[in-house]
Coordinates of C-alpha atoms in Angstrom, one line a residue:
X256 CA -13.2 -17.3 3.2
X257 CA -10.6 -19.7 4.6
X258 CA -6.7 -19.4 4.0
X259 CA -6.5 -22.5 1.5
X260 CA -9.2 -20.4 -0.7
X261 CA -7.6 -17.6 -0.4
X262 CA -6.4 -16.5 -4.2
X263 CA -3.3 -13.8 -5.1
X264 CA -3.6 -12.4 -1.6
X265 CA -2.9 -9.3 -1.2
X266 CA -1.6 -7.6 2.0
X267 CA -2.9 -4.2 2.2
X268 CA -0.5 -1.8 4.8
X269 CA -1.1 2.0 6.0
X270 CA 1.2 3.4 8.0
X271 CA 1.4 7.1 10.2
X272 CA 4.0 8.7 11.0
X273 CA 5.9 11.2 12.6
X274 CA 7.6 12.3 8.9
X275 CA 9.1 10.8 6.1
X276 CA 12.9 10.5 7.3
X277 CA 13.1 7.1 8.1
X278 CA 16.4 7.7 10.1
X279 CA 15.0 10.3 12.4
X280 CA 10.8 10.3 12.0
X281 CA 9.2 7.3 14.1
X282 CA 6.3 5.1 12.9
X283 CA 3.0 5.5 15.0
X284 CA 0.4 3.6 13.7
X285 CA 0.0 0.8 11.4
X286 CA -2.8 -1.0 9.5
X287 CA -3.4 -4.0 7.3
X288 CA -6.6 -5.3 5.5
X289 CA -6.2 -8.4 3.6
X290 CA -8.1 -8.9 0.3
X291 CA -8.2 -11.9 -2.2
X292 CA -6.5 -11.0 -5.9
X293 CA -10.5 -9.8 -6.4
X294 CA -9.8 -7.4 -4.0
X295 CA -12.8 -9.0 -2.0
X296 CA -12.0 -7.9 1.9
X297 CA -11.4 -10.8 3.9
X298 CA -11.6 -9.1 7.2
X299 CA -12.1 -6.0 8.5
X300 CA -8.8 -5.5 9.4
X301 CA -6.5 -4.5 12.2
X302 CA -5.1 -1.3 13.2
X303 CA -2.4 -0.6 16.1
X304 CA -0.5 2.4 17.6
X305 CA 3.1 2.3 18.9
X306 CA 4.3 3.9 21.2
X307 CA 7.1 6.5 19.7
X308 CA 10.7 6.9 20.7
X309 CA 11.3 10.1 23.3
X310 CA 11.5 13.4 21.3
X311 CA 9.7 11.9 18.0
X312 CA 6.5 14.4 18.5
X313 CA 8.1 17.2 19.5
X314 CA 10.0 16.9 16.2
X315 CA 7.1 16.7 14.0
X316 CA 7.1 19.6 12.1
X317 CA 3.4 22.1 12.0
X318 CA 1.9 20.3 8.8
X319 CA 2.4 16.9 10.5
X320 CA 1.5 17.7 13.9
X321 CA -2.0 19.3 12.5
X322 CA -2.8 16.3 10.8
X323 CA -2.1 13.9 13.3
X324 CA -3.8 16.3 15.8
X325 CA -7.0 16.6 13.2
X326 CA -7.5 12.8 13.0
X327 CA -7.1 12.3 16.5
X328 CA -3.9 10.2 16.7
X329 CA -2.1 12.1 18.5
X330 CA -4.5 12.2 21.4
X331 CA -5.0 8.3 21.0
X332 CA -1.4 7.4 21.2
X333 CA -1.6 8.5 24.9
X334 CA -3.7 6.1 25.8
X335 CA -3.6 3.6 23.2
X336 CA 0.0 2.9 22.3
X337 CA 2.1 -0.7 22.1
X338 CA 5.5 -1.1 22.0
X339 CA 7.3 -1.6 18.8
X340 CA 7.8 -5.4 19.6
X341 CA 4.5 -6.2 20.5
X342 CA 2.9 -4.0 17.8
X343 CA 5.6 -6.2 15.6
X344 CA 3.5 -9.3 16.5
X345 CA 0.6 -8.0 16.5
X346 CA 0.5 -7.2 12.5
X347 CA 2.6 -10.4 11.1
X348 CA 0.3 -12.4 12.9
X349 CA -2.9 -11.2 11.7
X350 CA -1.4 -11.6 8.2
X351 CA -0.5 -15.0 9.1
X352 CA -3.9 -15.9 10.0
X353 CA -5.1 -15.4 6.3
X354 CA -1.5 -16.3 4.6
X355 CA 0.7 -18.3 6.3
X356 CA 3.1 -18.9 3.8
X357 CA 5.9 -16.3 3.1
X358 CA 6.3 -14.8 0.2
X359 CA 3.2 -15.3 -1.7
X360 CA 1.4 -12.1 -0.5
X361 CA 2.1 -8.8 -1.8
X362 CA 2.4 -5.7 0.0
X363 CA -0.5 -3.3 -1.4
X364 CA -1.1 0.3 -0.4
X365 CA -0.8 4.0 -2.1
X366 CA 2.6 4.9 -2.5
X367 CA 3.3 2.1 -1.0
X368 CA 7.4 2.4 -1.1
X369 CA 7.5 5.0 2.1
X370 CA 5.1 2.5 3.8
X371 CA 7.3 -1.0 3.2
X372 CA 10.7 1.8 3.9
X373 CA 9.4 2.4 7.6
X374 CA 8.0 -1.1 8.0
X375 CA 11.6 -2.7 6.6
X376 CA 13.3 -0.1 9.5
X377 CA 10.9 -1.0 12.5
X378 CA 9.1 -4.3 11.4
X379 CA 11.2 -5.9 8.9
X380 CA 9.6 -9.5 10.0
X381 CA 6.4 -8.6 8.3
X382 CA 8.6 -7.4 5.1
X383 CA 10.2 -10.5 5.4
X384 CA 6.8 -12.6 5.3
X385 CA 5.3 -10.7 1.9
X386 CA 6.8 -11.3 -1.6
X387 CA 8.9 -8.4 -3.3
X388 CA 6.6 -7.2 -5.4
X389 CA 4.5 -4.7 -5.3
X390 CA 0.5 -3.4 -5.9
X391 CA 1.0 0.3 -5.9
X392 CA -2.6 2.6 -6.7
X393 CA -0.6 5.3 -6.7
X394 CA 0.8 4.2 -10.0
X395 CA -2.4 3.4 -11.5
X396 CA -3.5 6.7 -10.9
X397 CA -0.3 8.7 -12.2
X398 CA -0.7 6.4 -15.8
X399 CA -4.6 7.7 -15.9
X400 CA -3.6 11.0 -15.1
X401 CA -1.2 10.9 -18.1
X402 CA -3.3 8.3 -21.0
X403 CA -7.0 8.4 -19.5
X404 CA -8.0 11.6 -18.1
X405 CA -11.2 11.7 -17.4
X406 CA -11.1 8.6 -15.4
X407 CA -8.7 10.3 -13.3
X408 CA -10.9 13.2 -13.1
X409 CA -13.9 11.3 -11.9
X410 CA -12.0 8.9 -9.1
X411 CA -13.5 8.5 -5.8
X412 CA -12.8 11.6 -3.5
X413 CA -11.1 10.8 -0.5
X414 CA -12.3 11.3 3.3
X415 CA -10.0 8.9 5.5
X416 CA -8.6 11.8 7.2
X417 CA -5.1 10.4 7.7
X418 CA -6.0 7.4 9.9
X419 CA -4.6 3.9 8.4
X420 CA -7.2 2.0 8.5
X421 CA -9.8 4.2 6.6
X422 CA -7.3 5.1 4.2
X423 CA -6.2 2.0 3.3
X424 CA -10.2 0.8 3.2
X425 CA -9.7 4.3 0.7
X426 CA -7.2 2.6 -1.8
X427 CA -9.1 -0.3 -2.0
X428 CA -12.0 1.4 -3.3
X429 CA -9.9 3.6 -5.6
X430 CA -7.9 0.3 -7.2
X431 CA -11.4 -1.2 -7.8
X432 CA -12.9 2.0 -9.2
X433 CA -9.7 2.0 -11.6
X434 CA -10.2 -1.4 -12.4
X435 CA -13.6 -0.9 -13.4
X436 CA -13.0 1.9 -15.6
X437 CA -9.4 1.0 -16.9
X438 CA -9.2 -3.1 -17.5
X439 CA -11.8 -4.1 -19.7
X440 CA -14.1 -7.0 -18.3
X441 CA -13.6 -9.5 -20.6
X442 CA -10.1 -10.6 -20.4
X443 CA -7.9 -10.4 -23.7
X444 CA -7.5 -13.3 -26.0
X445 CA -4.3 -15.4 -26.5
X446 CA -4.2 -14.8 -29.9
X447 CA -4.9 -10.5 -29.4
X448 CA -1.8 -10.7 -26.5
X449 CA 0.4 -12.2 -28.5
X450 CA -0.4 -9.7 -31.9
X451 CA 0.0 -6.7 -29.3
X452 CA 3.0 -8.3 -28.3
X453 CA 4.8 -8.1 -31.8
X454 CA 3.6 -4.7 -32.3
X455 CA 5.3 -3.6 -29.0
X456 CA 8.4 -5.4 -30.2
X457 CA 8.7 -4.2 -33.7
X458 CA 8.5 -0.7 -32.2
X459 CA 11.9 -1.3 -31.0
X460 CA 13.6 0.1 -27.7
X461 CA 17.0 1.5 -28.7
X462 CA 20.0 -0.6 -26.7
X463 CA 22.7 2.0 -24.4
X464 CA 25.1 2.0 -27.5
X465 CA 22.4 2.9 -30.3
X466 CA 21.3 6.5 -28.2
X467 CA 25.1 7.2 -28.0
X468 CA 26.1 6.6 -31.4
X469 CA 22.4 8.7 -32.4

């Protein structure tokens, strides 16, 4: 699929790291898999390790260093691992070879906030290159969880281990699994959006002042 063909890209990001604090835990791997707004693969993606600031593992706390131990990572990073900068280049320009332009690509993952938080800290080029919005599974699948149930029940079980690129290759199964079982095929009418449309309305969503004075 060539970049001109390429329709409501989506930029697909996993990232490892060394915790969650984005002021003192260091990102340590990173992937991306681009899809078209289908979420047909385009590629089979990149993946890269970086090489993480003295001190960063030794303050991983038990969990973390398990994991990262478990998948491997840890034991990769030693032989494996790219500076910041050139891991930096490495990522926007793989994304550049399918979408070029800036800000027409979202950012997509699973709970994809912490993800685009380390990236804006230690790659905010590549932030800089995506649009604002988001595509976050993880929000699909807390909405099933709380209207549709069963579908929740029955998504895909996991098995990426806590590598990037297998478990972002993981969220774009489960986003086409919901979208299978959630949107229905045949797109809604005009006429149907819009009659849904005044029903939401009519419902009414009380202003600031209304639930004081209630």
């Amino acid at each position: 699929m060539g970049v001109k063909t390429l329709k409501d890209p989506l930029v697909w990001i996993d990232c490892e790291m060394t915790g969650l604090d984005v002021e003192r835990d260091a990102l340590i791997e990173v992937a991306v898999v681009v899809t078209d707004g289908d979420l047909t693969i385009v590629d089979p993606g990149m993946d890269v390790l970086i090489t993480p600031p003295a001190g960063a593992l030794e303050n991983m706390n038990d969990f973390v260093r398990h994991m990262h131990t478990s998948s491997g990572l840890l034991e990769d990073l030693k032989t494996d691992a790219v500076s910041m900068e050139d891991a930096t280049e490495q990522v926007l320009s793989y994304i550049k070879r399918f979408v070029p332009q800036e800000g027409k690509a979202l950012l997509a993952g699973n709970s994809v906030g912490t993800d685009k938080m380390f990236l804006e800290a230690n790659m905010p080029s590549v932030i800089n290159h995506l649009h604002y919005r988001l595509v976050d599974v993880s929000s699909i699948k807390e909405l099933a969880k709380r209207w549709y149930r069963a579908a929740f029940s029955e998504s895909p079980e996991k098995h990426g281990g806590h590598r990037a690129l297998a478990d972002i290759l993981e969220s774009i199964q489960e986003l086409e699994y919901y979208r299978r079982v959630l949107f229905p095929s045949e797109p809604v009418t005009t006429e149907r959006a819009r009659e849904v449309a005044r029903e939401v309305v009519a419902l009414g969503i009380p202003t600031m002042g209304e639930q004081a004075e209630a």
